[in-house]
XYZ file of C-alpha atoms in Angstrom:
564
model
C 34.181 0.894 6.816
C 33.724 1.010 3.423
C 30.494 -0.290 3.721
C 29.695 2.911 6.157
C 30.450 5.317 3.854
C 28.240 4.226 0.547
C 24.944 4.033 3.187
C 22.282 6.798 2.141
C 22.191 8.676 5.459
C 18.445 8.765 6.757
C 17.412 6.003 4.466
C 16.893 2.523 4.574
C 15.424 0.086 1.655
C 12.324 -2.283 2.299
C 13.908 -4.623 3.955
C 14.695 -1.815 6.886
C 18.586 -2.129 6.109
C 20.632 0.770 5.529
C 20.577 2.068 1.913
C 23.081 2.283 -0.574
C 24.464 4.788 -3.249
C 24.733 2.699 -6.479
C 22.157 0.355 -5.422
C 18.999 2.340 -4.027
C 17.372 5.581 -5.369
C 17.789 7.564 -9.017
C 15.877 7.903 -11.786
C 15.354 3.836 -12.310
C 13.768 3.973 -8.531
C 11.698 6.777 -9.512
C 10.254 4.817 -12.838
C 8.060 2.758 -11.198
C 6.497 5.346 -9.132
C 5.702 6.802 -12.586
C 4.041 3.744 -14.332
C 1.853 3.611 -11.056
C 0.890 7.606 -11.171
C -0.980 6.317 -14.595
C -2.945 3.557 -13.267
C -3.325 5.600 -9.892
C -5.062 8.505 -11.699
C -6.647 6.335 -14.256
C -8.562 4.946 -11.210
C -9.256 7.567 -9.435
C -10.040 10.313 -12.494
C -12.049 7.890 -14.504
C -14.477 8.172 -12.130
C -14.845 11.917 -10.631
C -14.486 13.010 -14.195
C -18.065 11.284 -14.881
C -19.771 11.058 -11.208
C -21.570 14.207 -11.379
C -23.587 12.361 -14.294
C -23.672 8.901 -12.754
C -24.689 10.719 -9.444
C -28.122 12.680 -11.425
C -29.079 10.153 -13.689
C -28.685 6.830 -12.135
C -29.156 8.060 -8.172
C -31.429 10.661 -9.256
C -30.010 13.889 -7.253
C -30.316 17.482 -8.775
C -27.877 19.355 -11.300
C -26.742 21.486 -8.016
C -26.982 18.632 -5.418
C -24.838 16.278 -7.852
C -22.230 18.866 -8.225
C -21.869 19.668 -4.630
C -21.482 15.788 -3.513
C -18.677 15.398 -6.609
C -16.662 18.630 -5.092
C -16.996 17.116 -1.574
C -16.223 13.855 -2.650
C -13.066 15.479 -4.796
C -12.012 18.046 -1.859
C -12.444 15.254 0.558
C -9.615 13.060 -1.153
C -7.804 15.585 -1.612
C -7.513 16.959 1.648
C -7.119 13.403 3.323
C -3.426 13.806 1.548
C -2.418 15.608 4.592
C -2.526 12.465 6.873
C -0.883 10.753 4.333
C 1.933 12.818 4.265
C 2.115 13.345 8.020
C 1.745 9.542 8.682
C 4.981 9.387 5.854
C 6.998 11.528 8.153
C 5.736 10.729 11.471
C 5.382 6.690 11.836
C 5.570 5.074 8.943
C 7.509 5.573 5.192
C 6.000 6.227 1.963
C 6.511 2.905 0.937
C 4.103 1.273 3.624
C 1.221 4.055 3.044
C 0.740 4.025 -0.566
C 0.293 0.067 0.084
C -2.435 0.545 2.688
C -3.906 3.095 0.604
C -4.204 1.136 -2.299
C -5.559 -1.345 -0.857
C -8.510 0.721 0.603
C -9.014 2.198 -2.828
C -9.170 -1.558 -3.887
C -12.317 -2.082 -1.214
C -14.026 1.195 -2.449
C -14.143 0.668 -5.986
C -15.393 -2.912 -5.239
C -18.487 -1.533 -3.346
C -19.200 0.791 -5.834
C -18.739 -1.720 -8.914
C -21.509 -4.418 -7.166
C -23.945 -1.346 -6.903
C -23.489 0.088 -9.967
C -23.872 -3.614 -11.538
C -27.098 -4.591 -9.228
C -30.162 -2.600 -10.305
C -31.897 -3.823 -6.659
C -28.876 -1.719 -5.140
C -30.022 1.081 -7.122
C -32.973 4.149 -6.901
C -35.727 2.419 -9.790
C -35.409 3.819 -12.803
C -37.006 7.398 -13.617
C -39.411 8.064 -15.983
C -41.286 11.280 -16.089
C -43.291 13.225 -16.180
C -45.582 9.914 -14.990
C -43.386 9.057 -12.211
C -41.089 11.398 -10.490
C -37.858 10.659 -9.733
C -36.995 8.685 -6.453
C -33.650 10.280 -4.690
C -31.569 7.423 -3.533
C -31.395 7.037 0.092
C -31.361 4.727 2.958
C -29.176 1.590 2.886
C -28.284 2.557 -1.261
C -27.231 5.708 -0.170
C -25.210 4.834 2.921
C -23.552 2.267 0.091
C -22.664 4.786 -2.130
C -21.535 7.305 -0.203
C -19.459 4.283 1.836
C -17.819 3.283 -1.819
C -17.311 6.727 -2.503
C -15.479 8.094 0.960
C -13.378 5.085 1.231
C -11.749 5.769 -2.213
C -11.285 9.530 -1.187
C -9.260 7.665 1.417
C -7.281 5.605 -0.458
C -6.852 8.642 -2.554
C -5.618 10.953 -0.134
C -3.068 8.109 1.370
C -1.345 8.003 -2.391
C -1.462 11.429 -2.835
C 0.158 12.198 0.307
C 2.905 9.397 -0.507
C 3.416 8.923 -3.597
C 4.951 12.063 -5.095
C 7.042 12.504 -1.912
C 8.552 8.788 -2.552
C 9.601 9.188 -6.332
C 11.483 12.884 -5.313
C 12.943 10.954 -2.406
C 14.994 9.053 -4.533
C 17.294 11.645 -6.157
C 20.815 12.721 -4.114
C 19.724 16.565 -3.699
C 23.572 17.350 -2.614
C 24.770 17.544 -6.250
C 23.719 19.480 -8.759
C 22.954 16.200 -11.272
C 20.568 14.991 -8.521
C 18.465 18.412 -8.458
C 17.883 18.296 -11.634
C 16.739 14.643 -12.196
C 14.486 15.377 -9.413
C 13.006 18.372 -11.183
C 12.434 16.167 -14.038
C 10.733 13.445 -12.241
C 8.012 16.575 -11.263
C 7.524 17.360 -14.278
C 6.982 13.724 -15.380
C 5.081 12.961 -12.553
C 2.040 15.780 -13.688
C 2.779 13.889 -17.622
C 2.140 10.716 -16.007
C -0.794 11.996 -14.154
C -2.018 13.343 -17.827
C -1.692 9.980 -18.698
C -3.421 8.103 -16.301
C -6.321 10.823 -17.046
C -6.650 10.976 -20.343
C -7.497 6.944 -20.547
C -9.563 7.554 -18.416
C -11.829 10.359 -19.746
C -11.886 8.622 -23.120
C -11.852 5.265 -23.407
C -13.288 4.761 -19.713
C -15.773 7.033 -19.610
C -17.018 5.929 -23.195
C -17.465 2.272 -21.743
C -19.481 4.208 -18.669
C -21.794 5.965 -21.028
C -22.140 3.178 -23.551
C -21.399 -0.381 -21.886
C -22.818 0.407 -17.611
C -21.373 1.880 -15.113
C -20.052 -1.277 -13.613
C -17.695 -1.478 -15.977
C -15.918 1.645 -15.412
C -15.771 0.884 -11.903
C -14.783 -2.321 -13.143
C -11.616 -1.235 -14.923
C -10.611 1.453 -12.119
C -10.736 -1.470 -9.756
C -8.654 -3.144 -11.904
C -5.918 -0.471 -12.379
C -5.724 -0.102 -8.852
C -4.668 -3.567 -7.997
C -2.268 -3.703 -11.259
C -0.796 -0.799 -9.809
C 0.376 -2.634 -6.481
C 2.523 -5.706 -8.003
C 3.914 -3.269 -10.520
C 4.818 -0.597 -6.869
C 5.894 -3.862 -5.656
C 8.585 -4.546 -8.169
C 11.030 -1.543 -7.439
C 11.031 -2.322 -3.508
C 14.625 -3.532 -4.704
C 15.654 -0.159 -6.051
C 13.666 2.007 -3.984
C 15.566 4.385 -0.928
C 12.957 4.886 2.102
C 13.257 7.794 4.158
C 13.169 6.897 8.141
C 10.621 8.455 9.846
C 11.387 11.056 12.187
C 9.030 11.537 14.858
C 5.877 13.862 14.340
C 6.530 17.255 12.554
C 3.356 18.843 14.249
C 5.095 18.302 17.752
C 7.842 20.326 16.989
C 5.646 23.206 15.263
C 3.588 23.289 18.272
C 6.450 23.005 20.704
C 8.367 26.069 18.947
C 5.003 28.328 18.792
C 4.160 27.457 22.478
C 7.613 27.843 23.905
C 7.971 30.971 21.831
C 4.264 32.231 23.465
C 5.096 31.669 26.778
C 8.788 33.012 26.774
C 7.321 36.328 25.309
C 4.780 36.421 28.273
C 6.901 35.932 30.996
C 9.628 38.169 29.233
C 12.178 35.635 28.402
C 14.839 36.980 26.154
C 16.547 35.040 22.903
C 19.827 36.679 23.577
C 21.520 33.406 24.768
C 19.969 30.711 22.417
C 22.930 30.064 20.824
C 23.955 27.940 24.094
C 21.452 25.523 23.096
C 23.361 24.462 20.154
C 26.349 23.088 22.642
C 23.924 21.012 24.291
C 21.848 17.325 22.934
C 20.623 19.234 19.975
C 24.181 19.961 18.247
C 24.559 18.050 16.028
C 21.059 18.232 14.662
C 21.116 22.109 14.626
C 24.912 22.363 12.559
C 23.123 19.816 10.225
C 20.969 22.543 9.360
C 22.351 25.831 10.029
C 25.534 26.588 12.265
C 24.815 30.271 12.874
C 22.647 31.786 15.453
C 19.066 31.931 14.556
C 17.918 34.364 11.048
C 16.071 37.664 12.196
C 13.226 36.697 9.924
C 9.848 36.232 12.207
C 12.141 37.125 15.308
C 9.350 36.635 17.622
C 10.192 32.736 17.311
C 13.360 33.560 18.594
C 12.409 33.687 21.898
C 11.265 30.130 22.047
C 15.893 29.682 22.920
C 15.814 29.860 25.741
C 18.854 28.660 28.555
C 15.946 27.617 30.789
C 12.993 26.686 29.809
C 9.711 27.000 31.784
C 9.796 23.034 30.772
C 12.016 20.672 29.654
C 10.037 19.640 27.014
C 9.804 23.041 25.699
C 13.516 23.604 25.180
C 14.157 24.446 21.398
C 17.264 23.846 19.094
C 18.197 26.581 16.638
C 17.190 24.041 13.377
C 13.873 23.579 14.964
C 12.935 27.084 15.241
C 14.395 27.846 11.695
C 12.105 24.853 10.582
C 8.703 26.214 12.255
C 9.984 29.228 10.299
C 10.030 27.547 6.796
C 6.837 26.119 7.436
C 5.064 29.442 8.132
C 6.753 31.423 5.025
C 5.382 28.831 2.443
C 1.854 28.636 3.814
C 0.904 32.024 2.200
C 2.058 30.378 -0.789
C -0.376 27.317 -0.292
C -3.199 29.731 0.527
C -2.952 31.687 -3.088
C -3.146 28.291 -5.315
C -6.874 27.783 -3.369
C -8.733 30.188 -5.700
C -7.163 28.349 -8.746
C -8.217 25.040 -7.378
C -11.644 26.571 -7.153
C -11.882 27.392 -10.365
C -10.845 23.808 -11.489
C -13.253 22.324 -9.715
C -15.839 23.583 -12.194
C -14.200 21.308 -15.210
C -15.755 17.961 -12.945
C -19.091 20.064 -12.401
C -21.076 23.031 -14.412
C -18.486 22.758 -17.437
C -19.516 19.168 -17.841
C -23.635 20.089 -17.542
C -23.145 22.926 -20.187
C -20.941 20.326 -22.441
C -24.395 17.486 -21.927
C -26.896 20.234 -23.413
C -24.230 21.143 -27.092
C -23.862 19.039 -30.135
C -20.996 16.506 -28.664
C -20.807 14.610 -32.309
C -17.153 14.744 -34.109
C -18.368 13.517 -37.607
C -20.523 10.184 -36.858
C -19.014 9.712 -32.805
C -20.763 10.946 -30.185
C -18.632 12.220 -27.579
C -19.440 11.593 -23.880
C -19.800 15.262 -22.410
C -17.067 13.748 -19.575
C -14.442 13.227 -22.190
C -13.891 17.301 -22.570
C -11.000 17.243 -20.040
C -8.744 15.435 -23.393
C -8.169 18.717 -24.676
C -6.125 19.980 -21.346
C -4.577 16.640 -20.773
C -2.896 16.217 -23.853
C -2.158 20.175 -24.042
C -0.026 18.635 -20.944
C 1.506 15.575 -22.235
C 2.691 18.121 -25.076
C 4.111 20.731 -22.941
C 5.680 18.728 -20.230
C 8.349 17.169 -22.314
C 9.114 20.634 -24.502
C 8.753 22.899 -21.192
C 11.544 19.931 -19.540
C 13.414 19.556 -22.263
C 13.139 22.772 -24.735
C 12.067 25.920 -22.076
C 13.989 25.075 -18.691
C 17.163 24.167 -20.653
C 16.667 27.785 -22.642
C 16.101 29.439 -19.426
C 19.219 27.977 -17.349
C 21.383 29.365 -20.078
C 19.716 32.800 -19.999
C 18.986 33.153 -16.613
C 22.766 31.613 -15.757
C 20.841 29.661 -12.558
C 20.341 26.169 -11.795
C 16.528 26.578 -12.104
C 15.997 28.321 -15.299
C 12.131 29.428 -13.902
C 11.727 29.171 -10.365
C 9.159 27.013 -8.673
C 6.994 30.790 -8.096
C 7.026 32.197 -11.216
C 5.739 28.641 -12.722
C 2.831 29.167 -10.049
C 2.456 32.816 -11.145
C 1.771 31.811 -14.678
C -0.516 29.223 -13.879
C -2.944 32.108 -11.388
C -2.816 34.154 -14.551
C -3.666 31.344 -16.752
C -6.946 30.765 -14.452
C -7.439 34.559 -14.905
C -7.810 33.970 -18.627
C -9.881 30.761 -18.730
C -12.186 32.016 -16.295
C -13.010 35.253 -18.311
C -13.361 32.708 -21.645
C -15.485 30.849 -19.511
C -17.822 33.533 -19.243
C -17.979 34.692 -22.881
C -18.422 31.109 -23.797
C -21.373 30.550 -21.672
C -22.861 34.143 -23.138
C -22.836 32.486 -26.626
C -24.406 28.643 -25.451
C -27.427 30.655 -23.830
C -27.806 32.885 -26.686
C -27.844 30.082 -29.207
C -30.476 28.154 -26.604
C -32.496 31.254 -26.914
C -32.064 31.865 -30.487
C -33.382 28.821 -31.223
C -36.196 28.194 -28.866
C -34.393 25.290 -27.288
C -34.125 26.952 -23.727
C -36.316 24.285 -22.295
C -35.628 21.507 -24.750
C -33.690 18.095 -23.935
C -32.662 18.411 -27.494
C -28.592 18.961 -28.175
C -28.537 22.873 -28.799
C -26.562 23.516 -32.816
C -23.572 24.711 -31.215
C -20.387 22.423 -31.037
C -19.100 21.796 -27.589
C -15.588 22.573 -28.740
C -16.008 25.786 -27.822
C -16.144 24.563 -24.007
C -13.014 23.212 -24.694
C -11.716 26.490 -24.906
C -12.048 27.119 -20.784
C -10.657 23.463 -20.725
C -7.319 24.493 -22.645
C -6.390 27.073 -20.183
C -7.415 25.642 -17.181
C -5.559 22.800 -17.866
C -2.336 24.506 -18.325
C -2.622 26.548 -15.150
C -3.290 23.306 -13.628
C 0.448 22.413 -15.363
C 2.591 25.294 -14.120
C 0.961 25.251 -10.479
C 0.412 21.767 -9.812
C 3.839 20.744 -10.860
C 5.575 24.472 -9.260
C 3.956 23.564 -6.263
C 4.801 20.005 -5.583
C 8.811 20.804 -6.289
C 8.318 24.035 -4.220
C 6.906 22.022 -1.059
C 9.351 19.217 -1.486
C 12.555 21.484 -1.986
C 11.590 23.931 0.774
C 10.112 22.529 3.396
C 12.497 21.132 6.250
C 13.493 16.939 5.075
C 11.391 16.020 8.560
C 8.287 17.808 6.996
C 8.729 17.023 3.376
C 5.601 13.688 2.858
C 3.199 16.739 4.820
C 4.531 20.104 3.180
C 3.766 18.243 -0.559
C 0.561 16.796 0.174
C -0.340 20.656 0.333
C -0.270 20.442 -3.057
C -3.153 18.515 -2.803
C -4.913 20.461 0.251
C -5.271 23.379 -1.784
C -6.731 21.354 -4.404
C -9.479 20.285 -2.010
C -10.111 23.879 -0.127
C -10.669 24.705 -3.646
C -13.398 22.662 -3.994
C -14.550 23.227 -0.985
C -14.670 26.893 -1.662
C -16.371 26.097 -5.024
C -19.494 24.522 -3.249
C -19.357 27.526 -0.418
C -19.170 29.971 -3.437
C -21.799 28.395 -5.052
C -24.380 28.380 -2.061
C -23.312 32.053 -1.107
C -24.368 33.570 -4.383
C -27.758 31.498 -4.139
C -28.180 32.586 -1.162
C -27.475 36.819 -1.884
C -28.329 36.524 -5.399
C -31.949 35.069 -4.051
C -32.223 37.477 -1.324
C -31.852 40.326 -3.573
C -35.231 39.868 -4.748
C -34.028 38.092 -8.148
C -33.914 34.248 -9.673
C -30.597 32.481 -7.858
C -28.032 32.528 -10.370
C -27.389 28.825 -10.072
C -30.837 27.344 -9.769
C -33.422 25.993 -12.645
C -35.244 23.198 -13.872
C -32.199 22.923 -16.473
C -28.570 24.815 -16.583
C -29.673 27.129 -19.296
C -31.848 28.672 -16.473
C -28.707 29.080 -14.775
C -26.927 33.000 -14.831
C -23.443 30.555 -15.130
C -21.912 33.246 -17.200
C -22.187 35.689 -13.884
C -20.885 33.500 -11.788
C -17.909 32.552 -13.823
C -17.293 36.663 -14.291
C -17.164 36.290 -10.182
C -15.082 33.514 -10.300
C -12.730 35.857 -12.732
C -12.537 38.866 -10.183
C -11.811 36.595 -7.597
C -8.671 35.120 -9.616
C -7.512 38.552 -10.575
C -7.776 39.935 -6.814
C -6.048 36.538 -5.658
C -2.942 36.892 -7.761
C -2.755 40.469 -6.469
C -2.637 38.828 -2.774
C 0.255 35.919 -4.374
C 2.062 38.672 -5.558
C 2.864 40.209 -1.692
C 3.808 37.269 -0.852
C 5.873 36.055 -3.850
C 7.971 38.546 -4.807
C 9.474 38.917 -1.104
C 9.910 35.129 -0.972
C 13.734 34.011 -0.433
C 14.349 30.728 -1.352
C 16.309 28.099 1.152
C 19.508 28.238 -0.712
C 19.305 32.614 -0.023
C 18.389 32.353 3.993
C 21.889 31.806 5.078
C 22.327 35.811 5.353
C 18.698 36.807 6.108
């Protein structure tokens, strides 16, 4: 009996036995996830931060073509978090899928490390204007691109586990354990910073000085350190048990909500339901009758359902109901994510054409994202441990800064770097004109700190959205959904990329038909009209937060629902 009542309800530990309070879970269970967040993103970041260079110069595609494969290639990992967080809450826990997704990771980076170190897997060199480039393609290409999708995989799988696994171990029911979880969020982005800044220093330095193979080399590397090191906690860690597919009961609520409405089925009696197989379940979650909030899924309770399978509990339907309210949310961090995207692609090109030299070092043009990342490991301590602390005691709440004002600041912050982004860019192509060098290979005499400036900001937006949004999915979304609402996080990331390249080919495509030059097309990217399209990218972020703000400011959080 006594036995019975220190098991973590829900959870089990890696052995599949029932958990325990003192033993499994806390802050000690959450370190290790940590540690491996470094190597993680040291693997994964030390080489998206440099492929759009490795992908023109050594396989020979186009400025535009290089940066369109490296924001599929990003938006594609990204996105493949979803799976990963659904297969978390569906089938299998977080513990099993980061280990299967490290592991495929493992095999990608190994495919791409033999080509990058075997010239005959390679395009032949290029060497104009006497022999014009040769494209890779055929077998090379099918290798590369094989390399490069089955990392996005692994990616996605730790992406749409890992994060979910470290907040899983804190006791949410006290006060203590809400906090410490908040924490780990905001150590998890520091750890992230981490893992990134290695990596666009020292590893991309080795890339652009020593081969590529050895950056692939060292990712490979992390990636397997990363497993023993996962491996070590299993003792600590607290595993949630799967509960069945969340996307069957989202589709069973809309469908049985659909059809009642048709055939004129009214709500009135739902309550009943809550006497039947689904009590206990539904006073788990909420005792009363259902909230009046999106009443139309109300009429999925039903007495009698057209089907058996269709018959709905009142936690269910308040659960589809979550799910809908914070996907507005997710839609309004995609414009941010767009405008990160162009730190891996056009930022990077404009960096490659400036004077990159800090006294006698030559800095790789890949290495710019420093300035942001360590921005980050500065802030996230002093916002944890200085700003939240200062705003619990002024604000009198538990949260100091909620999770959608953090995101707020970060949409502004894009609003900012996007507009310095554009003045920036006004001042490289005047120099490059100013001094004849328009059409010249040679480094233009302007220092590329002042890219850095675009870097600073994005960066922090990245800060207060990517670490507002994780604790915002995690906290809100119903504990059956939780692996799949937070690897939204990482969806928006990739429909930002995604909307990056469709941006991108849109205004070639107007700008062209309008009778002028595309503004992203040129023999070089000071023929590019960058500083236009950044302006664009500005509107867009300024019309955007308009659109977050409609949503936001009506937003109740979980705790406030219980009278809606």
């Amino acid at each position: 009996m006594s036995q019975q009542l220190t098991r973590w309800e829900g959870y089990v530990d890696w052995r599949n036995r029932p958990a325990l309070k003192g033993r499994h879970g806390g802050m000690l269970a959450a370190s290790f996830v940590l540690v491996v967040e470094i190597l993680e993103n040291l693997a994964y970041l030390a080489n998206a931060s440099n492929l759009v260079l490795y992908l023109s110069e050594n396989m020979h595609l186009s400025p535009s073509k290089s940066a369109n494969n490296v924001t599929i290639f990003m938006g594609t990992a990204f996105l493949l978090a979803l799976p990963g967080g659904f297969l978390s809450d569906a089938f299998l826990t977080t513990y099993h899928i980061y280990l299967i997704s490290a592991v495929v990771e493992f095999l990608g980076l190994i495919i791409l490390t033999v080509q990058a170190r075997s010239a005959s897997l390679r395009p032949p060199e290029c060497n104009p204007p006497n022999i014009p480039c040769q494209e890779v393609d055929g077998g090379k290409a099918a290798m590369l691109f094989l390399g490069l999708y089955l990392v996005a995989l692994g990616v996605g799988g730790i992406k749409g586990s890992l994060p979910p696994h470290g907040a899983e171990q804190f006791n949410e029911a006290s006060p203590q354990g809400r906090k410490q979880r908040s924490t780990f969020f905001n150590y998890f982005v520091f750890c992230l910073s981490c893992g990134a800044l290695i990596a666009v220093t020292l590893v991309v330095w080795i890339e652009d000085n020593k081969g590529w193979e050895w950056g692939f080399g060292i990712s490979t590397i992390a990636i397997l350190l990363s497993i023993p090191i996962f491996l070590a906690g299993s003792s600590f860690y607290r595993n949630k048990i799967p509960s069945g597919s969340p996307l069957t009961t989202i589709c069973k609520v809309l469908v049985a909500a659909l059809i009642n409405a048709c055939t004129c089925k009214s709500p009135s009696n739902a309550i009943v339901n809550m006497s039947t197989k689904g009590t206990d379940k539904a006073t788990e979650f909420n005792p009363q009758p259902p909230t009046e909030s999106l009443k139309f899924l109300n009429r999925a309770l039903v007495n009698k359902p057209v089907h058996p399978v269709l018959e709905c509990t009142v936690q269910q339907v308040e659960e589809v109901k979550i799910v809908i309210k914070i996907l507005p949310i997710f839609g309004c961090t995609i414009m941010l994510n767009c405008c990160l995207a162009q730190l891996s692609t056009f930022s990077v090109q404009q960096a490659a054409t400036m004077n990159t030299k800090v006294r006698s070092m030559k800095v790789p043009p890949a290495s710019l994202p420093v300035f942001p990342v360590l921005f980050i490991m500065i802030l996230a301590p002093v916002y944890d441990h200085v700003i939240i602390p200062f705003a619990r005691k002024v604000t009198k709440s538990e949260m100091g800064i909620t999770h959608l004002q953090r995101i707020g600041i970060g949409l502004v912050l894009s609003i900012i770097a996007m507009a310095v982004a554009a003045l920036v860019e006004i001042k490289r192509k005047r120099v490059a004109t100013d001094s004849g060098l328009l059409d010249s290979a040679s480094p233009l005499p302007i220092t590329f700190f002042w890219i850095a400036l675009q870097y600073l900001f994005l960066g922090s937006a990245d800060l207060f959205t990517l670490a507002g949004l994780l604790e915002f999915f995690f906290t809100e979304a119903p504990t059956s959904m939780r692996s799949l609402a937070t690897s939204l996080s990482f969806a928006s990331l990739a429909m930002g990329y995604y909307l990056s390249t469709v941006i991108v080919s849109i205004v070639n495509d107007v700008t062209d038909h309008s009778g002028n030059k595309p503004w992203l097309s040129g023999s070089t990217i000071n023929h590019y009209h960058l500083e236009k399209f950044y302006w664009l990218l500005c509107v867009l972020s300024a019309l955007n937060f308009l659109h977050y703000l409609f949503w936001a400011i009506p937003y109740k959080y979980r705790s406030t629902r219980a009278n809606e």
